Coordinates of C-alpha atoms and ligand atoms in Angstrom, one line a residue:
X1269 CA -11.6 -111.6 -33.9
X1270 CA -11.9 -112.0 -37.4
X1271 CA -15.3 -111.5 -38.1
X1272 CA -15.5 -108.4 -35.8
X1273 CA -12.3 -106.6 -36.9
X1274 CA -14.0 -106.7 -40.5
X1275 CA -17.4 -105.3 -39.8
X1276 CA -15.4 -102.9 -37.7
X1277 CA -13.0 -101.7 -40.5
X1278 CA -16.1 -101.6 -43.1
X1279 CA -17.5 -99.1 -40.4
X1280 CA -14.1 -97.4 -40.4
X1281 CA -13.6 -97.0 -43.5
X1282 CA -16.7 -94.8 -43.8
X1283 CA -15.7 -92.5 -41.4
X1284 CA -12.2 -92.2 -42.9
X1285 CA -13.3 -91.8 -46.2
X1286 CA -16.8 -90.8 -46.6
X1287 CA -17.3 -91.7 -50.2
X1288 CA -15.7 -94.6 -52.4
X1289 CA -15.5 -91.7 -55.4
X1290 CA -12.3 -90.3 -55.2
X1291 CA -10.4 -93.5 -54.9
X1292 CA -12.4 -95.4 -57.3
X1293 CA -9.3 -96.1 -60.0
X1294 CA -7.6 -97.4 -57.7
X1295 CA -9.9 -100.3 -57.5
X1296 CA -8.1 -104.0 -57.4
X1297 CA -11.0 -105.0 -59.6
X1298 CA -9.2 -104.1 -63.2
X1299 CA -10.5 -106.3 -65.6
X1300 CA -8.4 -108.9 -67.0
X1301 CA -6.7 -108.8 -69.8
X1302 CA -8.9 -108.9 -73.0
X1303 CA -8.8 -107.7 -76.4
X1304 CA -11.7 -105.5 -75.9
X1305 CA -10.0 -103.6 -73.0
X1306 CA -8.5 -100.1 -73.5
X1307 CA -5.0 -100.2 -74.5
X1308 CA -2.4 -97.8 -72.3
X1309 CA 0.7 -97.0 -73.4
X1310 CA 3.7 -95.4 -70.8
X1311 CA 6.7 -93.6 -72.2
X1312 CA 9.4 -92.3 -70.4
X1313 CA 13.2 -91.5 -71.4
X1314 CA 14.6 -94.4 -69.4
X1315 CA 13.5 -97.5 -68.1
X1316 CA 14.6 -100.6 -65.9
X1317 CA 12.3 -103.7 -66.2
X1318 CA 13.9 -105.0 -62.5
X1319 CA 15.7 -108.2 -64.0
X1320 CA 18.0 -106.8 -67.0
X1321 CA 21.8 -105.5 -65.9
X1322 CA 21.2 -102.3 -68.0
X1323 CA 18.4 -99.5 -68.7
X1324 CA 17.1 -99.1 -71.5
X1325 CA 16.1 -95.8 -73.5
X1326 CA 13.5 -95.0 -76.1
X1327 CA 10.8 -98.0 -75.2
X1328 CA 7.0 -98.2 -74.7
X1329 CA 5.0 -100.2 -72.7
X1330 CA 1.8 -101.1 -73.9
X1331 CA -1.2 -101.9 -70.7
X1332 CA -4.2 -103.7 -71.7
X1333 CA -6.6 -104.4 -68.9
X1334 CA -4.4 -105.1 -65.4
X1335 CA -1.6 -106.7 -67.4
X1336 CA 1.7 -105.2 -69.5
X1337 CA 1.3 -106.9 -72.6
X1338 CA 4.7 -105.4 -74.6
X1339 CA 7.7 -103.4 -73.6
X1340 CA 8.6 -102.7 -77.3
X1341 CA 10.9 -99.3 -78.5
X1342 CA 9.0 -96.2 -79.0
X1343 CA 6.5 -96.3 -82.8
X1344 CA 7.8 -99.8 -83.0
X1345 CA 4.2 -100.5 -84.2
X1346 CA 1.0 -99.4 -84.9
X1347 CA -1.4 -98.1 -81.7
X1348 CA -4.9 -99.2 -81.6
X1349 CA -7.6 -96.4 -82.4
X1350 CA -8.3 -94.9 -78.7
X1351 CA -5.0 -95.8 -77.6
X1352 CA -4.3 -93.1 -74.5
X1353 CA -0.8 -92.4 -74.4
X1354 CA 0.8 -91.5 -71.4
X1355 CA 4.4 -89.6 -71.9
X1356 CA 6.2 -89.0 -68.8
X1357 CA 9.1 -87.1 -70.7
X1358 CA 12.5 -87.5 -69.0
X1359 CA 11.7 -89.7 -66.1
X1360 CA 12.7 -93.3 -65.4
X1361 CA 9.9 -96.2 -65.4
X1362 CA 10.7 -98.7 -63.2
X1363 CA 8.7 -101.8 -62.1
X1364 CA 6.3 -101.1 -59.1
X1365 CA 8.3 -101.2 -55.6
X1366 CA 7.9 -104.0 -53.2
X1367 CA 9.0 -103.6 -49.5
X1368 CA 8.8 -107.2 -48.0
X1369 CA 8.9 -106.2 -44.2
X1370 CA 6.6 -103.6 -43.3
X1371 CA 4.2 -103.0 -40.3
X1372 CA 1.0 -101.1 -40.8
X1373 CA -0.3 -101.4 -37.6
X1374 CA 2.3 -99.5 -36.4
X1375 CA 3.1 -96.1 -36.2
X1376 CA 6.8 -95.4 -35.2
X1377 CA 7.5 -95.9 -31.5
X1378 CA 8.6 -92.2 -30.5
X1379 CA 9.3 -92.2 -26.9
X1380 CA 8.1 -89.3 -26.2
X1381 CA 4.4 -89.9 -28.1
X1382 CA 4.3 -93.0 -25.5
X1383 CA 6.6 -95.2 -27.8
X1384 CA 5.5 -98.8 -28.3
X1385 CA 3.1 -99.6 -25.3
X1386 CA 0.5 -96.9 -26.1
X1387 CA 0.0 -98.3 -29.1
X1388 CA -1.5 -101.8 -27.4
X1389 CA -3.1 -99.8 -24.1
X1390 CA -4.9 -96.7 -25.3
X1391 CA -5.4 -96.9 -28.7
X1392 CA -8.9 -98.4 -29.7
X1393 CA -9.1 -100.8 -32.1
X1394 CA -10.8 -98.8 -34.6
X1395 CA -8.3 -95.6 -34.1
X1396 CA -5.6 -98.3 -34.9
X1397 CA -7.8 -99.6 -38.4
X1398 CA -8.1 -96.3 -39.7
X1399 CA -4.2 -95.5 -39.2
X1400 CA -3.2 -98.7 -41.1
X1401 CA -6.0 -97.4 -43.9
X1402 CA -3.8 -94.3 -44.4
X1403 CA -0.5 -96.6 -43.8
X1404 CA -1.6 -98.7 -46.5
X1405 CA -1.6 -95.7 -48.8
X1406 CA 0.9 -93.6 -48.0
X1407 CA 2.9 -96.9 -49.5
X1408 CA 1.4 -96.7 -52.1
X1409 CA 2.0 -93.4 -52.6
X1410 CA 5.8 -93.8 -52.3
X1411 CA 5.7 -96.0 -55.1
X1412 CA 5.0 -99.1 -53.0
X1413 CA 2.8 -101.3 -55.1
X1414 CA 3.3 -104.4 -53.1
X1415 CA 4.0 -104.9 -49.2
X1416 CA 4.4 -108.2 -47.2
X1417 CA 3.4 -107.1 -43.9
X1418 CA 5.5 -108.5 -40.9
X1419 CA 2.9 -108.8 -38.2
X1420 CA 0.0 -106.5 -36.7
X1421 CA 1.3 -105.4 -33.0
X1422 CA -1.1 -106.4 -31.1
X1423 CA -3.9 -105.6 -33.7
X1424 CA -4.4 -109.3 -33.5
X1425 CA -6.5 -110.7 -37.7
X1426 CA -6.8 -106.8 -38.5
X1427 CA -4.0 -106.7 -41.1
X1428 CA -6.5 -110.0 -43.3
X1429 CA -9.1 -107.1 -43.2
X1430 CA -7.2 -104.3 -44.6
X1431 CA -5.9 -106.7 -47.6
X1432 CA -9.1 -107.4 -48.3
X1433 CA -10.5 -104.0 -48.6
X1434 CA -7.8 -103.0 -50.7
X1435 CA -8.1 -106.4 -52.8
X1436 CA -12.2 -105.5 -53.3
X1437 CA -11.2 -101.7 -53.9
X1438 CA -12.6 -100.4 -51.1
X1439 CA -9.5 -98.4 -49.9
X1440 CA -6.5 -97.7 -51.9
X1441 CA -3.4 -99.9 -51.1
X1442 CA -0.7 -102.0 -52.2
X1443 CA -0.8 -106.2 -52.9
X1444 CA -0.6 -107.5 -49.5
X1445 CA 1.2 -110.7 -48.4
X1446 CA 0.0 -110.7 -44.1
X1447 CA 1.2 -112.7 -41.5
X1448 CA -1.5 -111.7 -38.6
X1449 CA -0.2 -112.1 -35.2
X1450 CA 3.4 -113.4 -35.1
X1451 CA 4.8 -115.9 -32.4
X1452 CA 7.4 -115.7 -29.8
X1453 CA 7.6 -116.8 -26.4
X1454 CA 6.8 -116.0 -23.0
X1455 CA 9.4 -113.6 -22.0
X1456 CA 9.9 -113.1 -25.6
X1457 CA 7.9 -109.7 -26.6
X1458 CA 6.6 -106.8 -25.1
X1459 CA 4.5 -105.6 -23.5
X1460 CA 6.7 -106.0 -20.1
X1461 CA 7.9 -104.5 -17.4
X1462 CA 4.1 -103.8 -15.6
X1463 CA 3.2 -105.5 -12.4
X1464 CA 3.2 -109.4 -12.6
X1465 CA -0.7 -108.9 -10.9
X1466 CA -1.4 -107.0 -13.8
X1467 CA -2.5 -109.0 -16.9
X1468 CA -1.1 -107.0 -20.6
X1469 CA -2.0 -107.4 -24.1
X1470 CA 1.6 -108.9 -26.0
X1471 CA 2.5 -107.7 -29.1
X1472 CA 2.8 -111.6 -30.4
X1473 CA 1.1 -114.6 -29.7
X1474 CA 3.1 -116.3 -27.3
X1475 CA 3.5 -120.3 -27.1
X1476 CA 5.7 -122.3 -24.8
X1477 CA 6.3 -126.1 -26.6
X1478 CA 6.3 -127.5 -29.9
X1479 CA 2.7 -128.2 -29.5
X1480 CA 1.3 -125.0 -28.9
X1481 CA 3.5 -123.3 -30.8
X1482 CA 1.8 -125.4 -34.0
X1483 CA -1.9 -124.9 -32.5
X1484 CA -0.6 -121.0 -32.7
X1485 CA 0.8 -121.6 -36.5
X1486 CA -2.9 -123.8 -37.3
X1487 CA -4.6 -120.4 -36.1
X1488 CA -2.5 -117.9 -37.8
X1489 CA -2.6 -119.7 -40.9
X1490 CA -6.8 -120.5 -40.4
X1491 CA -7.5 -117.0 -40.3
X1492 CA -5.8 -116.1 -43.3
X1493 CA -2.1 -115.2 -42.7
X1494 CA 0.2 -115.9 -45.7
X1495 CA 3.5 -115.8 -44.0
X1496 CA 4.0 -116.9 -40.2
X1497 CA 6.6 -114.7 -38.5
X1498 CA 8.6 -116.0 -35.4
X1499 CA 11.0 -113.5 -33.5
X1500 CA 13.5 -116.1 -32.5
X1501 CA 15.6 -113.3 -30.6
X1502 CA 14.1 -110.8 -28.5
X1503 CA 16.2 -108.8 -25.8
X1504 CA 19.5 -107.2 -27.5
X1505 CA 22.6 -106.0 -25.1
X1506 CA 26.8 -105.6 -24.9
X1507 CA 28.3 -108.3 -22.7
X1508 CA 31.5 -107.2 -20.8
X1509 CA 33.8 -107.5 -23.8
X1510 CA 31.7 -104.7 -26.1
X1511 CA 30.1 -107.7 -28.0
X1512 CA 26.3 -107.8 -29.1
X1513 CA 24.3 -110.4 -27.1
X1514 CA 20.8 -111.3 -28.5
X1515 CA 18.4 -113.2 -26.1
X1516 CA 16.9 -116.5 -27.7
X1517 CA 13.1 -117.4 -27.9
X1518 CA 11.9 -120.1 -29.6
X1519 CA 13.8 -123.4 -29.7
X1520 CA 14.6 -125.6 -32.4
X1521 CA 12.1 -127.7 -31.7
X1522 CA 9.4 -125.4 -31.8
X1523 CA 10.4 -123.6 -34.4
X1524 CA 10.4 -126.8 -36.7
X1525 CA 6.8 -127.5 -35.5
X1526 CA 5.8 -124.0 -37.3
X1527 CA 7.8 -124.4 -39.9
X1528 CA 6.5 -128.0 -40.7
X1529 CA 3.4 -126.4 -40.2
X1530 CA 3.6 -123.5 -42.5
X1531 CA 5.2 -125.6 -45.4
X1532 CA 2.6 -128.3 -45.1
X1533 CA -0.2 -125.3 -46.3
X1534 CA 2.4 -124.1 -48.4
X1535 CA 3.5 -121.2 -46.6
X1536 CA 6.4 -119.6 -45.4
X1537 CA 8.5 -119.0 -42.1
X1538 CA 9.9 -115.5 -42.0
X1539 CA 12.6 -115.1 -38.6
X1540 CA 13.2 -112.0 -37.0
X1541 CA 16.7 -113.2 -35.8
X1542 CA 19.4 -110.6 -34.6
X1543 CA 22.9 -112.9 -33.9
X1544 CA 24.4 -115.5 -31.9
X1545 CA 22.1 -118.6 -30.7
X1546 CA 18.8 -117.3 -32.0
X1547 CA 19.7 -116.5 -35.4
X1548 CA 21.5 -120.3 -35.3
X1549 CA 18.4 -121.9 -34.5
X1550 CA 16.5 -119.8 -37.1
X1551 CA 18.3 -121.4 -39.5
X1552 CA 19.0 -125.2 -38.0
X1553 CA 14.9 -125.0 -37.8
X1554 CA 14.3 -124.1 -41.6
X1555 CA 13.4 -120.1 -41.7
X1556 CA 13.0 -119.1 -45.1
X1557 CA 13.9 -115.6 -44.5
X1558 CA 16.2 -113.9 -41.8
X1559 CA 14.9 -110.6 -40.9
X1560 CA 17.6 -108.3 -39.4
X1561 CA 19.9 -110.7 -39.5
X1562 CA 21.9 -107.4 -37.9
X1563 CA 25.3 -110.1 -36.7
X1564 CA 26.0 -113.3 -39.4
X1565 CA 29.1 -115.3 -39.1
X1566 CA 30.8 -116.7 -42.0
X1567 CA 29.8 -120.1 -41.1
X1568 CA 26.4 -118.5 -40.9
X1569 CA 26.4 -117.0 -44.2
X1570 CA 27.3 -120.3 -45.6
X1571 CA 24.4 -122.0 -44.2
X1572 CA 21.9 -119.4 -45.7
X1573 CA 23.9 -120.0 -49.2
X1574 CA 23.7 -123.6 -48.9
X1575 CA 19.8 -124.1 -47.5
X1576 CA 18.3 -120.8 -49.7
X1577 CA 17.8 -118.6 -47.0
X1578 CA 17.0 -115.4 -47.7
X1579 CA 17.8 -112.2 -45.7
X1580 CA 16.0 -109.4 -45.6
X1581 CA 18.5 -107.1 -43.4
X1582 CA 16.4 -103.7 -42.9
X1583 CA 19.3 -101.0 -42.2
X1584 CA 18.1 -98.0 -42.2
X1585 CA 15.9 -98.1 -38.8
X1586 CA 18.4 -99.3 -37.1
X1587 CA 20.1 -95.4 -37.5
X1588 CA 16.6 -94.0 -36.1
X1589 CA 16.3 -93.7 -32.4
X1590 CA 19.7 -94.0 -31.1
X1591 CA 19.5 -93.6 -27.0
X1592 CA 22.3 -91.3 -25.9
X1593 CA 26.0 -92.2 -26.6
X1594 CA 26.7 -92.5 -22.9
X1595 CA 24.1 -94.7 -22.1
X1596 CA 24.0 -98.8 -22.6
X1597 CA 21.1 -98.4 -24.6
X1598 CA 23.2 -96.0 -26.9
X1599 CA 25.9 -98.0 -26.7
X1600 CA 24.3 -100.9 -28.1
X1601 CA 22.7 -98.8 -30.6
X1602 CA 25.4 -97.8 -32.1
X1603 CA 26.8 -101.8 -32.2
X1604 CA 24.1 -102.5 -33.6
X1605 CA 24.5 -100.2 -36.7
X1606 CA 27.8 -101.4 -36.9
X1607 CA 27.9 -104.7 -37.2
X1608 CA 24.9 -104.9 -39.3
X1609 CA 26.6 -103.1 -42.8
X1610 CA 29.6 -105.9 -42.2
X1611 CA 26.7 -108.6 -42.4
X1612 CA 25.1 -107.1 -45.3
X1613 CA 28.5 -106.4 -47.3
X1614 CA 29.7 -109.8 -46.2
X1615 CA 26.3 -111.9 -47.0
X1616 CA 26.4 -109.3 -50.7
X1617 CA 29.3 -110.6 -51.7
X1618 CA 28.6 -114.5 -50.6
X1619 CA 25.7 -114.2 -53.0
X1620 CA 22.9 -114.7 -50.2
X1621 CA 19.4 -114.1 -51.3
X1622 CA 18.9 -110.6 -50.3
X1623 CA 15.0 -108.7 -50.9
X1624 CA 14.4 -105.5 -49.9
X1625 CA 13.0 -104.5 -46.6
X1626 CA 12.4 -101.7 -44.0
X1627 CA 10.4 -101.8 -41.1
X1628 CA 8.2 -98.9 -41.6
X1629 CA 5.7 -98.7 -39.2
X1630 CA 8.8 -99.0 -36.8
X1631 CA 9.4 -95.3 -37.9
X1632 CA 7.3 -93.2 -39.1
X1633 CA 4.6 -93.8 -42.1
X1634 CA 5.5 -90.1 -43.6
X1635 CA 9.3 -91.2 -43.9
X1636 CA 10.1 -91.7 -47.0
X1637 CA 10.6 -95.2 -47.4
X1638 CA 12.9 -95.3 -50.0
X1639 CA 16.1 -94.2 -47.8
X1640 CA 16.8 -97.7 -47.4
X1641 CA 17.9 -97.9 -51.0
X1642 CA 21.1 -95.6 -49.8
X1643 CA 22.1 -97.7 -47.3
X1644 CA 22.0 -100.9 -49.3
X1645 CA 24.2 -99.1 -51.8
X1646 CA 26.5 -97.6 -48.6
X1647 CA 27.1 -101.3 -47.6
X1648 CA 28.5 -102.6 -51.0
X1649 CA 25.2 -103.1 -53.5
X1650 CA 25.0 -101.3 -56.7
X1651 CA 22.1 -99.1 -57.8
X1652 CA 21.0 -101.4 -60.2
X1653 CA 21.2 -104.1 -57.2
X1654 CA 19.5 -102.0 -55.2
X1655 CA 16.4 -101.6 -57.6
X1656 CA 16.2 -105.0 -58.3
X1657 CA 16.2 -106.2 -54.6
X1658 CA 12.8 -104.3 -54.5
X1659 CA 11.6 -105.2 -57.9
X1660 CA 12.6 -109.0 -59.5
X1661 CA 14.5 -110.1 -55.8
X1662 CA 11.7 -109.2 -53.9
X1663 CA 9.1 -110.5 -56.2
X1664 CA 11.0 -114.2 -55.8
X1665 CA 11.1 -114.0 -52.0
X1666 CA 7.2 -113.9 -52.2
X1667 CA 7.0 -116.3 -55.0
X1668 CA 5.5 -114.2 -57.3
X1669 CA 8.5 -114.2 -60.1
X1670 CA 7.3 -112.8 -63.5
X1671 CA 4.2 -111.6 -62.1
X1672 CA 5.0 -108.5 -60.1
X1673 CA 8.7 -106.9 -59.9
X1674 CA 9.3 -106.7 -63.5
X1675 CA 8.5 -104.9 -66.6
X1676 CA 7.6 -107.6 -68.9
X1677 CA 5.0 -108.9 -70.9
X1678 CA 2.8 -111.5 -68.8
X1679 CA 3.2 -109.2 -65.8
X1680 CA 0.6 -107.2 -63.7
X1681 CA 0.4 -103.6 -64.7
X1682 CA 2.2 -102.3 -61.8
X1683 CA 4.9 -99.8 -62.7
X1684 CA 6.1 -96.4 -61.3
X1685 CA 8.8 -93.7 -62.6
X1686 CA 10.5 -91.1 -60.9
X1687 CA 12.0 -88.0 -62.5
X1688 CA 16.0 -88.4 -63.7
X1689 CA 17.8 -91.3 -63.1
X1690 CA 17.9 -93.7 -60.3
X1691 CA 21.1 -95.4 -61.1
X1692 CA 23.2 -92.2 -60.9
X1693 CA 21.4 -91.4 -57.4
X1694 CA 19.1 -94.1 -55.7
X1695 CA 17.4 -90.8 -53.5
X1696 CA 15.6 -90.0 -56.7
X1697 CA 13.5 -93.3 -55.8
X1698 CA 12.0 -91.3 -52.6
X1699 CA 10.2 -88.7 -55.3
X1700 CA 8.0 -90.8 -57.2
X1701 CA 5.9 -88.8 -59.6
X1702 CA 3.6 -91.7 -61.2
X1703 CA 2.2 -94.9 -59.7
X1704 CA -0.2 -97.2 -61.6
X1705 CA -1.2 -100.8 -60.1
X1706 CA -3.1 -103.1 -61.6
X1707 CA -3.7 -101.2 -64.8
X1708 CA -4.8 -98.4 -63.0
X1709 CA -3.2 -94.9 -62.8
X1710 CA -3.3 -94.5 -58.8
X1711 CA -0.8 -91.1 -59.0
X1712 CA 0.4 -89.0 -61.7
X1713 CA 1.8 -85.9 -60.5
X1714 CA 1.3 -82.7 -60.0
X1715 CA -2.1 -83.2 -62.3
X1716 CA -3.6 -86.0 -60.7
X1717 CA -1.7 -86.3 -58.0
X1718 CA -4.4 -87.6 -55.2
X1719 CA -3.8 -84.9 -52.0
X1720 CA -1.1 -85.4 -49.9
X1721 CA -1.7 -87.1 -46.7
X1722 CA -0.7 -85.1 -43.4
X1723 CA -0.8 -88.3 -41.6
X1724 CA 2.1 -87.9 -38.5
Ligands
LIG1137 ZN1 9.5 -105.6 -38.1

């Protein structure tokens, strides 16, 4: 699949972009560091480096090549002859954003646009390629420098492809961390509910047994994912008593064979876990990161502390989409929502890892995708937290501290700002006006502002 999906997406990508020019700064391929490289200085009335407790005002920081070599204050030294300055007046400069769950194979599941299953039956391949090109820049475009991608839908080794054409400079995008086709098990993922005669393509690779479950890792990992996702829950309902029921998938046993797996080619596990037995075997079986994580008990948010689990809760989609207040489906919604801001105030205050994360692709790519930061600071986080679990936290959950996340010498060159202040109102982080990755200006608004996508 490999091998096809990549001549494929080459042959995409001409069609979806007809010519490399427009795009060409935005090209992964910024030379290193060196002293004969142009040196870029940013300026901007406020900025937040993603580690420090507090802003600072009147600084500089100085590019050279596709790495931030000094955040120094303003005229603190001497600028090399051809210098270009870039002031950005009375904005913030903050560390490009990273959002560690995304999907960019997907493209919101609205019911009424034939929600998730039309997606797998009547979208060609090649339609679904040049949708994750302009998914891949619309985050980027939001601010989004970095994205680990939670699985492809269906779109089996497509998301390796993408990476790599942004990584060559092909198409503009964010860093990518992929984890390919995801594992559950059978009965464990859509697409159901067609006529058992009738054979369906799954959204996941399903395994049954710790042995194929680590022949399904082996592959994954082969073809070039970085993370392995498991859904460990799958179904989600209220029993009798109002309480949210989650259906299990994977057991412990084969959950440790991918996790033993994984770790041996030092990777990591990421668990889409809602509550109850599933999210309990997520964690007796060695995740590294809870996704959703929408129902924790204490004892379960003790066991995260105490084994360095990180949780990456996703709120905000779980307010899209709400069925009808009468219905089960509504009900359960609406539980849903619930009990998930008690898990994240509770898990907050525990001092659980916590990253940033959304699910976009499960609503819609022109979203912004920066409402999430409200709800993280609805549910008990600061603003400052807020930043920093999509700068410095997020940046350790992918093991990439000091390099991205942060505003420090040694780092890559990936910064954004956004106009006023972000700590006095986190919404101000859904209008970003500037965007440079890898030493390269990608957005600068209005000027240079690339044109706006129209994508759906
Ligand atoms: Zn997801």
């Amino acid at each position: 699949m490999g091998w096809s999906m990549n001549r494929m997406i080459a042959a995409v990508l001409a069609l979806v972009l007809g010519t490399r020019a427009g795009i060409a700064q935005d090209a992964g391929l910024a030379a290193a560091a060196g002293a004969d490289a142009q040196t870029l200085v940013i300026r901007a009335q406020q900025l937040i480096d993603g580690s420090s407790d507090k802003p600072r005002r009147g600084m500089e920081i100085v590019v050279r090549g596709n790495r931030i070599v000094a955040v120094r204050p303003v005229n603190s030294a001497a600028l090399p002859p051809a210098t270009r300055v870039i002031d950005l007046g009375a904005s913030t400069l903050l560390p490009g954003l990273i959002d560690t769950h995304t999907h960019i194979f997907l493209q919101g599941e609205d019911p009424a646009a034939g929600g998730y299953d039309v997606q797998l039956l009547k979208f060609p391949a090649s339609y679904r390629v040049a949708r994750a090109v302009v998914a891949a820049r619309r985050a980027l475009e939001q601010g989004f420098t970095s994205i680990r991608d939670m699985e492809t839908e269906g779109a089996g080794y497509g998301d390796v492809g993408i990476k790599q054409a942004v990584e060559e400079g092909i198409i503009p995008g964010p860093r990518m961390w992929v984890s390919t086709r995801s594992i559950s098990s059978t009965g464990g993922y859509p697409l159901e509910g067609y006529a058992p005669e009738i054979t369906v393509p799954k959204g996941a690779q399903l395994i049954d047994g710790p042995i194929e479950a680590r022949k399904a890792a082996r592959e994954q990992l082969d073809h070039g994912a970085d993370w392995i996702k498991v859904y460990m829950t799958h179904r989600s309902w209220l029993d009798a008593q109002g309480n949210l029921v989650s259906q299990p998938t994977l057991t412990v046993d084969e959950l440790k064979a991918v996790v033993d797996e994984a770790h041996g080619w030092g990777r990591k596990v990421a668990c889409h876990a809602y509550n109850g037995i599933g999210l309990q075997r997520a964690l007796d079986g060695g995740c590294d990161s809870i996704e959703h994580g929408l129902e924790l008990t204490d004892a379960q948010v003790a066991q995260m502390v105490k084994q360095g689990t990180w949780y990456v809760p996703t709120l905000q989609v779980y307010y899209t989409d709400w069925d009808p207040a009468d219905t089960d489906a509504g009900k359960r919604d609406r539980k849903r929502a619930a009990v998930h801001g008690v898990s994240f105030t509770k898990a907050l205050h525990a001092g659980v890892k916590m990253a940033f994360g959304t699910d976009v692709g499960g609503f819609k790519w022109s979203d912004p995708i920066a409402e999430e930061f409200s709800r993280e600071v609805q549910f008990g986080m600061t603003p400052m937290q807020a930043v920093q679990s999509a700068t410095s936290r997020a940046a350790e959950l992918l093991g990439q501290r000091g390099q991205i996340g942060v505003l420090a010498p040694g780092a890559l060159a990936d910064l954004i700002a956004v106009p006023g202040d972000p700590l006095a109102d986190v919404d101000v982080l859904k209008n970003v006006q500037f965007v440079m990755k890898n030493g390269a200006v990608f957005k600068q608004a209005p000027s240079a502002a690339p044109t706006p996508c129209s994508c759906r």
